[in-house]
Coordinates of C-alpha atoms in Angstrom, one line a residue:
Chain Q
X5 CA 0.0 0.0 0.0
X6 CA 2.9 2.4 0.7
X7 CA 5.8 2.8 -1.6
X8 CA 9.4 2.9 -0.2
X9 CA 9.6 6.7 -0.4
X10 CA 6.5 7.1 1.7
X11 CA 7.6 4.5 4.3
X12 CA 11.0 6.1 4.6
X13 CA 9.7 9.7 5.0
X14 CA 6.9 8.7 7.4
X15 CA 9.0 6.5 9.7
X16 CA 12.2 8.6 9.6
X17 CA 11.2 12.2 8.9
X18 CA 14.1 14.7 8.9
X19 CA 12.2 18.0 9.1
X20 CA 9.7 17.6 11.9
X21 CA 9.7 20.5 14.3
X22 CA 9.4 24.3 14.6
X23 CA 11.7 27.2 13.7
X24 CA 11.8 29.8 16.5
X25 CA 11.5 32.9 14.4
X26 CA 10.3 31.8 11.0
X27 CA 10.2 34.3 8.1
X28 CA 7.1 32.6 6.9
X29 CA 4.6 30.3 8.5
X30 CA 1.6 28.8 6.8
X31 CA -0.8 26.0 7.3
X32 CA -2.9 23.7 5.1
X33 CA -5.9 21.7 6.2
X34 CA -9.5 20.7 6.0
X35 CA -11.5 22.1 8.8
X36 CA -13.9 19.2 9.0
X37 CA -11.9 16.1 8.9
X38 CA -8.8 16.3 6.8
X39 CA -5.0 16.4 7.1
X40 CA -3.3 19.4 8.6
X41 CA 0.2 20.5 7.8
X42 CA 2.1 23.5 9.3
X43 CA 5.2 24.8 7.7
X44 CA 7.9 27.1 9.1
X45 CA 10.4 28.7 6.7
X46 CA 13.6 30.7 6.9
X47 CA 14.9 32.4 3.8
X48 CA 18.1 34.3 3.0
X49 CA 18.7 36.1 -0.3
X50 CA 15.9 34.3 -2.1
X51 CA 16.9 30.9 -0.9
X52 CA 15.2 28.5 1.6
X53 CA 17.8 28.2 4.3
X54 CA 15.7 26.3 6.8
X55 CA 12.3 24.6 6.9
X56 CA 10.4 22.5 9.3
X57 CA 6.9 21.0 9.5
X58 CA 4.3 19.5 11.8
X59 CA 1.7 17.3 10.2
X60 CA -1.3 15.5 11.5
X61 CA -3.1 13.1 9.3
X62 CA -2.5 10.0 7.2
X63 CA 0.9 8.5 6.8
X64 CA 1.2 9.6 3.2
X65 CA 0.4 13.3 4.1
X66 CA 3.0 13.2 6.8
X67 CA 5.5 11.8 4.4
X68 CA 4.5 14.4 1.8
X69 CA 5.3 17.2 4.1
X70 CA 8.8 15.7 4.8
X71 CA 9.4 15.1 1.1
X72 CA 8.4 18.7 0.3
X73 CA 10.7 20.1 3.0
X74 CA 13.6 18.0 1.7
X75 CA 13.0 19.1 -1.8
X76 CA 13.0 22.9 -1.2
X77 CA 15.7 23.2 1.5
X78 CA 18.7 25.0 0.0
X79 CA 16.8 25.8 -3.2
X80 CA 16.2 29.2 -4.6
X81 CA 12.6 30.5 -4.7
X82 CA 13.1 31.2 -8.4
X83 CA 13.9 27.5 -9.1
X84 CA 11.0 26.3 -6.9
X85 CA 8.7 28.6 -8.9
X86 CA 9.9 26.9 -12.2
X87 CA 8.9 23.4 -11.1
X88 CA 6.3 22.0 -13.4
X89 CA 3.2 20.2 -12.4
X90 CA 4.3 16.8 -13.7
X91 CA 7.6 17.0 -11.9
X92 CA 5.8 17.8 -8.6
X93 CA 3.5 14.9 -9.3
X94 CA 6.4 12.4 -9.6
X95 CA 7.9 13.5 -6.2
X96 CA 5.8 11.1 -4.2
X97 CA 6.4 7.9 -6.3
X98 CA 3.6 5.5 -7.2
X99 CA 0.5 6.0 -5.2
X100 CA -2.7 4.1 -4.4
X101 CA -6.0 5.8 -5.3
X102 CA -6.7 6.6 -1.7
X103 CA -3.3 8.5 -1.5
X104 CA -3.8 10.7 -4.5
X105 CA -5.2 13.5 -2.4
X106 CA -1.6 14.0 -1.2
X107 CA -0.6 15.2 -4.7
X108 CA -3.0 18.0 -4.2
X109 CA -1.4 18.7 -0.8
X110 CA 2.0 18.7 -2.3
X111 CA 0.9 21.1 -5.0
X112 CA -0.7 23.3 -2.4
X113 CA 2.4 23.3 -0.3
X114 CA 4.3 24.7 -3.3
X115 CA 1.7 27.2 -4.4
X116 CA 1.1 28.5 -0.8
X117 CA 4.8 28.9 -0.3
X118 CA 5.2 30.9 -3.5
X119 CA 2.0 32.9 -3.1
X120 CA 2.9 33.9 0.5
X121 CA 6.2 35.2 -0.9
X122 CA 4.6 37.0 -3.8
X123 CA 2.2 38.8 -1.4
X124 CA 5.4 40.1 0.3
X125 CA 4.3 39.1 3.7
X126 CA 7.9 38.7 4.8
X127 CA 11.3 39.9 3.7
X128 CA 12.9 37.0 1.9
Chain T
X24 CA -8.8 -23.0 31.2
X25 CA -7.8 -20.4 28.7
X26 CA -4.4 -22.0 28.1
X27 CA -6.0 -25.3 27.3
X28 CA -8.3 -23.6 24.8
X29 CA -5.5 -21.6 23.3
X30 CA -3.2 -24.7 22.9
X31 CA -6.0 -26.8 21.5
X32 CA -7.1 -24.2 19.0
X33 CA -3.5 -23.6 17.8
X34 CA -2.9 -27.4 17.6
X35 CA -5.7 -27.8 15.1
X36 CA -4.6 -24.7 13.2
X37 CA -7.2 -22.2 14.4
X38 CA -6.7 -18.6 15.6
X39 CA -8.0 -18.4 19.2
X40 CA -8.6 -14.7 19.0
X41 CA -10.7 -15.0 15.9
X42 CA -12.7 -17.8 17.5
X43 CA -13.4 -15.4 20.4
X44 CA -14.3 -12.6 18.1
X45 CA -16.8 -14.8 16.3
X46 CA -18.3 -16.0 19.6
X47 CA -19.7 -12.8 21.0
X48 CA -23.1 -14.3 21.8
X49 CA -21.5 -17.3 23.6
X50 CA -19.1 -15.1 25.5
X51 CA -22.0 -12.9 26.8
X52 CA -23.5 -16.1 28.2
X53 CA -20.4 -17.4 30.0
X54 CA -20.3 -17.2 33.8
X55 CA -18.6 -14.0 34.9
X56 CA -15.5 -15.7 36.4
X57 CA -15.0 -17.8 33.3
X58 CA -15.3 -14.8 31.1
X59 CA -12.7 -12.9 33.2
X60 CA -10.3 -15.8 32.9
X61 CA -10.8 -15.9 29.2
X62 CA -10.2 -12.1 28.9
X63 CA -7.1 -12.4 31.1
X64 CA -5.6 -15.0 28.7
X65 CA -6.1 -13.1 25.5
X66 CA -5.1 -9.7 27.0
X67 CA -1.9 -11.2 28.5
X68 CA -1.1 -12.7 25.1
X69 CA -1.6 -9.3 23.4
X70 CA 0.6 -7.6 26.0
X71 CA 3.4 -10.1 25.5
X72 CA 3.2 -9.7 21.7
X73 CA 3.4 -5.9 21.8
X74 CA 6.1 -6.0 24.6
X75 CA 8.2 -8.2 22.4
X76 CA 7.6 -6.6 19.0
X77 CA 7.3 -2.8 19.7
X78 CA 10.4 -1.0 20.7
X79 CA 8.7 2.1 21.9
X80 CA 6.2 0.2 24.0
X81 CA 8.9 -2.2 25.2
X82 CA 11.0 0.7 26.5
X83 CA 8.0 2.3 28.2
X84 CA 7.3 -1.0 29.9
X85 CA 10.9 -1.4 31.0
X86 CA 10.9 2.1 32.4
X87 CA 7.9 1.2 34.5
X88 CA 9.3 -2.1 35.5
X89 CA 6.6 -4.2 33.9
X90 CA 7.2 -7.3 31.9
X91 CA 5.0 -10.2 30.8
X92 CA 6.1 -12.0 33.9
X93 CA 4.5 -9.2 36.0
X94 CA 1.1 -10.2 34.7
X95 CA 0.2 -13.5 36.5
X96 CA -3.5 -13.0 37.2
X97 CA -6.5 -11.0 36.1
X98 CA -5.8 -8.5 39.0
X99 CA -2.4 -7.8 37.5
X100 CA -3.9 -6.4 34.2
X101 CA -4.0 -3.0 36.0
X102 CA -0.2 -2.9 35.8
X103 CA -0.1 -2.9 32.0
X104 CA 1.2 0.4 30.8
X105 CA -1.4 2.5 29.0
X106 CA -1.0 4.7 26.0
X107 CA -2.7 8.1 26.4
X108 CA -5.1 8.6 23.5
X109 CA -3.5 11.9 22.5
X110 CA -0.4 10.0 21.3
X111 CA -2.4 8.9 18.3
X112 CA -2.5 12.6 17.4
X113 CA 1.1 13.3 17.8
X114 CA 3.5 14.1 15.0
X115 CA 5.5 11.0 15.6
X116 CA 2.6 8.5 16.0
X117 CA 4.6 6.1 13.8
X118 CA 6.4 5.1 17.0
X119 CA 3.2 3.4 18.1
X120 CA 3.4 0.9 15.3
X121 CA 4.2 -2.7 16.3
X122 CA 4.2 -3.7 12.6
X123 CA 5.9 -1.9 9.6
X124 CA 4.0 0.7 7.7
X125 CA 3.8 -1.7 4.8
X126 CA 1.7 -4.0 6.9
X127 CA -0.9 -1.3 7.4
X128 CA -4.1 -2.0 5.4
X129 CA -6.3 0.8 6.7
X130 CA -5.9 4.2 8.2
X131 CA -8.9 5.7 10.0
X132 CA -9.3 9.0 11.8
X133 CA -11.5 11.1 13.9
X134 CA -11.3 14.8 14.3
X135 CA -12.7 16.7 17.3
X136 CA -12.9 20.3 18.2
X137 CA -9.2 20.9 18.0
X138 CA -9.2 20.0 14.3
X139 CA -6.2 17.7 14.8
X140 CA -7.0 14.3 13.5
X141 CA -6.4 11.2 15.6
X142 CA -5.2 8.6 13.2
X143 CA -5.4 4.9 13.9
X144 CA -3.6 2.4 11.7
X145 CA -4.7 -1.1 11.3
X146 CA -2.9 -4.1 9.8
X147 CA -4.9 -7.0 8.1
X148 CA -5.3 -9.1 11.3
X149 CA -6.6 -6.1 13.1
X150 CA -9.0 -5.2 10.4
X151 CA -10.2 -8.9 10.4
X152 CA -10.8 -8.7 14.1
X153 CA -12.5 -5.3 14.0
X154 CA -14.9 -6.3 11.1
X155 CA -15.9 -9.6 12.8
X156 CA -16.3 -7.9 16.1
X157 CA -18.4 -5.0 14.9
X158 CA -20.7 -7.2 12.9
X159 CA -21.0 -9.6 15.8
X160 CA -22.0 -6.8 18.1
X161 CA -24.5 -5.4 15.6
X162 CA -26.1 -8.9 15.3
X163 CA -26.1 -9.4 19.0
X164 CA -27.9 -6.2 19.9
X165 CA -29.9 -5.3 16.8
X166 CA -30.5 -8.6 15.0
X167 CA -30.9 -6.5 11.8
X168 CA -30.8 -8.3 8.5
X169 CA -33.1 -6.2 6.4
X170 CA -34.9 -2.8 6.2
X171 CA -33.9 0.7 5.2
X172 CA -31.4 3.0 6.8
X173 CA -31.8 6.7 6.8
X174 CA -28.2 7.9 7.5
X175 CA -28.2 11.4 8.9
X176 CA -24.5 11.8 8.2
X177 CA -22.2 12.1 5.2
X178 CA -21.3 9.0 3.2
X179 CA -18.1 7.1 3.3
X180 CA -17.6 8.2 -0.3
X181 CA -17.3 11.8 0.9
X182 CA -15.1 11.0 4.0
X183 CA -13.8 7.5 3.5
X184 CA -11.3 7.5 6.4
X185 CA -13.7 8.7 9.1
X186 CA -14.0 6.0 11.7
X187 CA -17.5 6.8 12.9
X188 CA -19.0 6.8 9.4
X189 CA -17.1 3.6 8.5
X190 CA -18.5 1.8 11.5
X191 CA -22.1 3.0 10.8
X192 CA -21.7 2.2 7.1
X193 CA -20.9 -1.4 7.9
X194 CA -24.5 -1.7 9.3
X195 CA -25.7 -0.7 5.8
X196 CA -24.5 -4.0 4.5
X197 CA -27.1 -5.8 6.6
X198 CA -30.0 -3.6 5.2
X199 CA -31.9 -3.7 1.9
X200 CA -31.4 -0.1 1.1
X201 CA -30.0 3.1 2.7
X202 CA -29.4 6.7 1.9
X203 CA -26.9 9.3 3.3
X204 CA -28.7 12.5 3.9
X205 CA -25.7 14.8 4.5
X206 CA -24.1 15.8 1.2
X207 CA -21.4 18.4 0.7
X208 CA -22.1 19.5 4.3
X209 CA -25.7 20.1 3.5
X210 CA -28.7 18.5 5.2
X211 CA -32.2 19.1 3.9
X212 CA -34.6 17.7 6.5
X213 CA -37.6 17.8 4.1
X214 CA -35.7 15.3 1.9
X215 CA -35.3 13.0 5.0
X216 CA -39.0 13.1 5.7
X217 CA -39.8 12.4 2.0
X218 CA -37.4 9.5 2.0
X219 CA -39.0 8.0 5.2
X220 CA -42.4 8.4 3.6
X221 CA -41.3 6.6 0.4
X222 CA -40.0 3.7 2.4
X223 CA -43.1 3.4 4.6
X224 CA -44.9 0.1 4.2
X225 CA -42.0 -1.2 2.1
X226 CA -39.2 -1.5 4.6
X227 CA -38.6 -1.4 8.3
X228 CA -37.1 2.1 8.6
X229 CA -34.1 2.8 10.8
X230 CA -32.5 6.2 11.5
X231 CA -28.8 6.1 12.0
X232 CA -26.2 8.8 12.7
X233 CA -24.5 11.0 15.4
X234 CA -26.8 12.3 18.1
X235 CA -26.5 15.9 17.0
X236 CA -27.6 15.3 13.5
X237 CA -30.6 13.3 14.6
X238 CA -31.3 16.0 17.1
X239 CA -31.1 18.5 14.3
X240 CA -33.7 16.5 12.3
X241 CA -36.0 16.4 15.4
X242 CA -35.7 20.1 15.7
X243 CA -37.0 20.4 12.2
X244 CA -39.9 18.1 12.9
X245 CA -40.7 20.1 16.0
X246 CA -40.6 23.4 14.1
X247 CA -42.7 22.1 11.3
X248 CA -45.1 20.3 13.6
X249 CA -44.4 17.0 11.9
X250 CA -44.7 13.7 13.7
X251 CA -43.5 10.4 12.2
X252 CA -44.4 7.0 13.3
X253 CA -41.6 4.6 12.6
X254 CA -42.1 0.8 12.5
X255 CA -42.4 -1.7 15.3
X256 CA -38.8 -3.0 14.7
X257 CA -37.2 0.3 13.8
X258 CA -34.1 1.5 15.6
X259 CA -32.7 4.9 16.2
X260 CA -29.0 4.2 16.3
X261 CA -26.6 6.9 17.5
X262 CA -22.8 6.9 17.5
X263 CA -20.7 9.9 18.3
X264 CA -20.4 12.6 20.9
X265 CA -23.1 14.1 23.0
X266 CA -21.4 17.5 23.5
X267 CA -22.0 20.2 20.9
X268 CA -19.3 22.4 19.5
X269 CA -20.9 25.2 21.6
X270 CA -20.1 23.1 24.8
X271 CA -23.8 22.4 25.3
X272 CA -24.3 18.8 26.3
X273 CA -27.3 17.1 24.7
X274 CA -29.4 15.3 27.3
X275 CA -29.9 11.7 26.6
X276 CA -33.2 11.7 28.4
X277 CA -34.5 14.6 26.5
X278 CA -33.3 13.1 23.2
X279 CA -35.1 9.9 24.0
X280 CA -38.3 11.8 24.8
X281 CA -38.1 13.7 21.6
X282 CA -37.5 10.5 19.6
X283 CA -40.6 8.9 21.2
X284 CA -42.7 12.0 20.5
X285 CA -41.5 12.9 17.0
X286 CA -40.3 9.6 15.5
X287 CA -42.9 7.4 17.2
X288 CA -40.6 4.8 18.7
X289 CA -40.5 3.0 22.1
X290 CA -37.5 3.6 24.5
X291 CA -36.1 0.1 23.7
X292 CA -35.8 1.1 20.0
X293 CA -33.3 3.9 20.8
X294 CA -29.8 2.6 20.9
X295 CA -26.6 4.5 21.5
X296 CA -23.1 3.1 20.7
X297 CA -19.9 4.1 22.4
X298 CA -16.8 3.6 20.2
X299 CA -13.4 5.1 19.6
X300 CA -11.5 5.2 16.4
X301 CA -8.3 4.3 18.2
X302 CA -9.7 1.1 19.6
X303 CA -11.8 -1.8 18.2
X304 CA -14.1 -1.8 21.2
X305 CA -17.8 -1.0 21.1
X306 CA -20.3 -0.6 23.9
X307 CA -23.9 -1.0 22.6
X308 CA -27.2 -0.3 24.4
X309 CA -29.3 -3.3 25.0
X310 CA -33.1 -3.3 25.1
X311 CA -33.0 -1.9 28.7
X312 CA -30.6 0.9 27.8
X313 CA -27.6 -0.7 29.4
X314 CA -24.4 -0.4 27.4
X315 CA -22.5 -3.6 27.0
X316 CA -18.8 -3.6 26.2
X317 CA -17.5 -6.0 23.6
X318 CA -17.1 -9.1 25.8
X319 CA -13.5 -10.0 24.9
X320 CA -12.2 -6.5 25.7
X321 CA -11.7 -5.1 29.1
X322 CA -12.7 -1.8 30.6
X323 CA -10.6 -0.6 33.5
X324 CA -12.0 2.5 35.2
X325 CA -9.2 4.5 36.8
X326 CA -9.1 7.2 39.5
X327 CA -8.2 10.3 37.4
X328 CA -5.9 11.6 40.2
X329 CA -4.2 8.2 40.6
X330 CA -4.2 6.4 37.4
X331 CA -2.7 3.2 38.6
X332 CA -5.8 2.7 40.8
X333 CA -9.1 1.3 39.7
X334 CA -12.3 2.8 41.1
X335 CA -15.1 0.6 42.4
X336 CA -18.0 -0.4 40.0
X337 CA -20.6 2.4 40.2
X338 CA -17.9 5.1 40.8
X339 CA -17.0 7.5 38.0
X340 CA -13.5 7.3 36.7
X341 CA -11.3 7.6 33.6
X342 CA -11.7 4.8 31.1
X343 CA -8.8 2.6 30.1
X344 CA -9.4 0.0 27.4
X345 CA -7.6 -3.3 26.9
X346 CA -8.2 -4.2 23.3
X347 CA -6.5 -7.6 22.4
X348 CA -7.7 -7.3 18.7
X349 CA -5.2 -4.5 18.0
X350 CA -2.1 -6.1 16.5
X351 CA -0.7 -3.0 14.7
X352 CA -0.4 -0.8 17.8
X353 CA -0.7 -1.6 21.5
X354 CA -4.4 -1.6 22.3
X355 CA -4.0 -0.5 25.9
X356 CA -5.4 2.9 25.8
X357 CA -6.1 5.6 28.4
X358 CA -9.1 7.5 27.0
X359 CA -10.2 11.0 28.1
X360 CA -13.7 9.8 28.9
X361 CA -15.2 9.6 32.3
X362 CA -17.5 6.6 32.7
X363 CA -18.9 4.3 35.4
X364 CA -19.2 0.6 35.2
X365 CA -22.6 -0.6 36.2
X366 CA -22.5 -2.9 39.3
X367 CA -24.6 -6.1 39.7
X368 CA -26.1 -8.3 37.0
X369 CA -27.5 -7.0 33.7
X370 CA -31.2 -6.9 33.2
X371 CA -30.8 -8.7 29.9
X372 CA -28.8 -11.6 31.5
X373 CA -25.7 -10.9 29.6
X374 CA -22.3 -11.5 31.3
X375 CA -19.4 -9.0 31.0
X376 CA -19.1 -5.3 31.6
X377 CA -21.7 -2.6 31.3
X378 CA -20.9 1.1 31.3
X379 CA -22.5 4.4 31.4
X380 CA -20.8 7.3 29.7
X381 CA -20.6 10.4 31.9
X382 CA -18.6 13.1 30.1
X383 CA -15.3 13.9 28.5
X384 CA -12.5 14.7 31.1
X385 CA -13.0 18.3 32.1
X386 CA -9.3 19.0 31.5
X387 CA -9.6 17.7 27.9
X388 CA -9.4 20.5 25.4
X389 CA -10.7 18.1 22.8
X390 CA -14.1 16.7 22.4
X391 CA -16.3 15.3 19.8
X392 CA -15.6 13.5 16.5
X393 CA -16.2 14.6 12.9
X394 CA -19.9 15.0 13.9
X395 CA -19.1 17.9 16.1
X396 CA -17.5 19.8 13.2
X397 CA -20.4 18.9 10.9
X398 CA -22.8 20.2 13.5
X399 CA -20.9 23.5 13.6
X400 CA -20.8 23.7 9.8
X401 CA -24.5 23.0 9.6
X402 CA -25.2 25.6 12.2
X403 CA -23.2 28.2 10.3
X404 CA -25.2 27.3 7.2
X405 CA -28.5 27.6 9.1
X406 CA -27.6 31.2 9.9
X407 CA -27.4 32.0 6.3
X408 CA -29.8 29.5 4.8
X409 CA -32.9 30.5 3.0
X410 CA -36.3 29.0 4.1
X411 CA -36.3 26.5 1.3
X412 CA -33.3 24.7 2.5
X413 CA -33.9 24.6 6.3
X414 CA -36.7 26.3 8.2
X415 CA -35.2 25.3 11.6
X416 CA -34.3 27.9 14.0
X417 CA -31.4 26.7 16.2

């Protein structure tokens, strides 16, 4: 049911936690019953220098948050913005139908990160 | 006695736990002391299994100085270390797994007022046990094998992982037909009345759902002065919290009275179920309104101020559950629910434990399941709704 990538990032996540004074903090979730993910981000000169998450939900969504953090840490916001939808979709490996909602979560993690920056809510 | 049964069953290639799960009716008829001995055996086996296979739990047991050798009699079960229910909501809930993630077949969840989901993960043997156990309890207390179910809740298609809906939906498999009346967080009570009328004289009609959504339907019936007469063998079956998102506690007595007045049923037709997504346990109302716990599980009611001490039957305490079905995570759970065990013999003659739910622990910041959030959403919609969708004034 779970591919190796999901198993690895769920059972041994590297980015769980908080950042004391994040430049950006955002949260995704469904208010009735869905998964919740909170992201803390530090940036310097247009680069993601530190990132951490807390996630509550199914194993795949927790792994998704860790995979996302791993993929953006050290990357420039410009490069993250250039990621194409099909590349983002392949980041989670092969999924079961019941796990496909995590692709939407991953896309939203990307779009929320970029939109928060575009809105200039913090000094990157 | 249990050891002999266990050894014999295994010798002929049978799973003793599955035999127990399939024998709910027989277990309810065992003498109390025989049932206790049986429960002791399967709970000790389960404790030994998790102690030996789960690093996190093993370390917690070692820290408390408890090993399988510490458990030598039924009275020793109180020593088994408990997992606080909020650990199922923690970020690192993977540490609760006794099996690898790849052995997990089903994830289910429940979300209360905090919005943080409690996720329980079940491997195939656990799902086997849960399915057999739930159906056995439904058959024992409802004897339903046909009829129509008006589900005052969303469908499993809308929220497939929600434990409460999943458990109620299993009941639908015993019916001839059913319909979910909450769609996209919308409930139109006129449609529910119409559906009940269409089924009248064709099927025995049952109303199934969390208490607040059934209460919401009754409020509509009251406001529109509509009285329904359900059938002789109909049930009103509730599962879910009795505390609203506003903090208001729905009175069971008042609820029953309104069911009698507006849905035309007798008290014995109104049945509540206590269940937790983190456990495979159920406690179901019998015909006298006494809630019976699944007979092969054990309820241990603790003094909230001294959790290693059990309170006497009849006294209110914090519920701990020993669930031997759970193979994916240790099924020894400290809930945040205050309950009392009913002393004496049951009116229905069943053996085992009977409980009365009192309330959520006052210190708990969390209450309710997904129903409490649906209730809130529907209330918000009521405030903005036009008369054609819902004429109820909350």
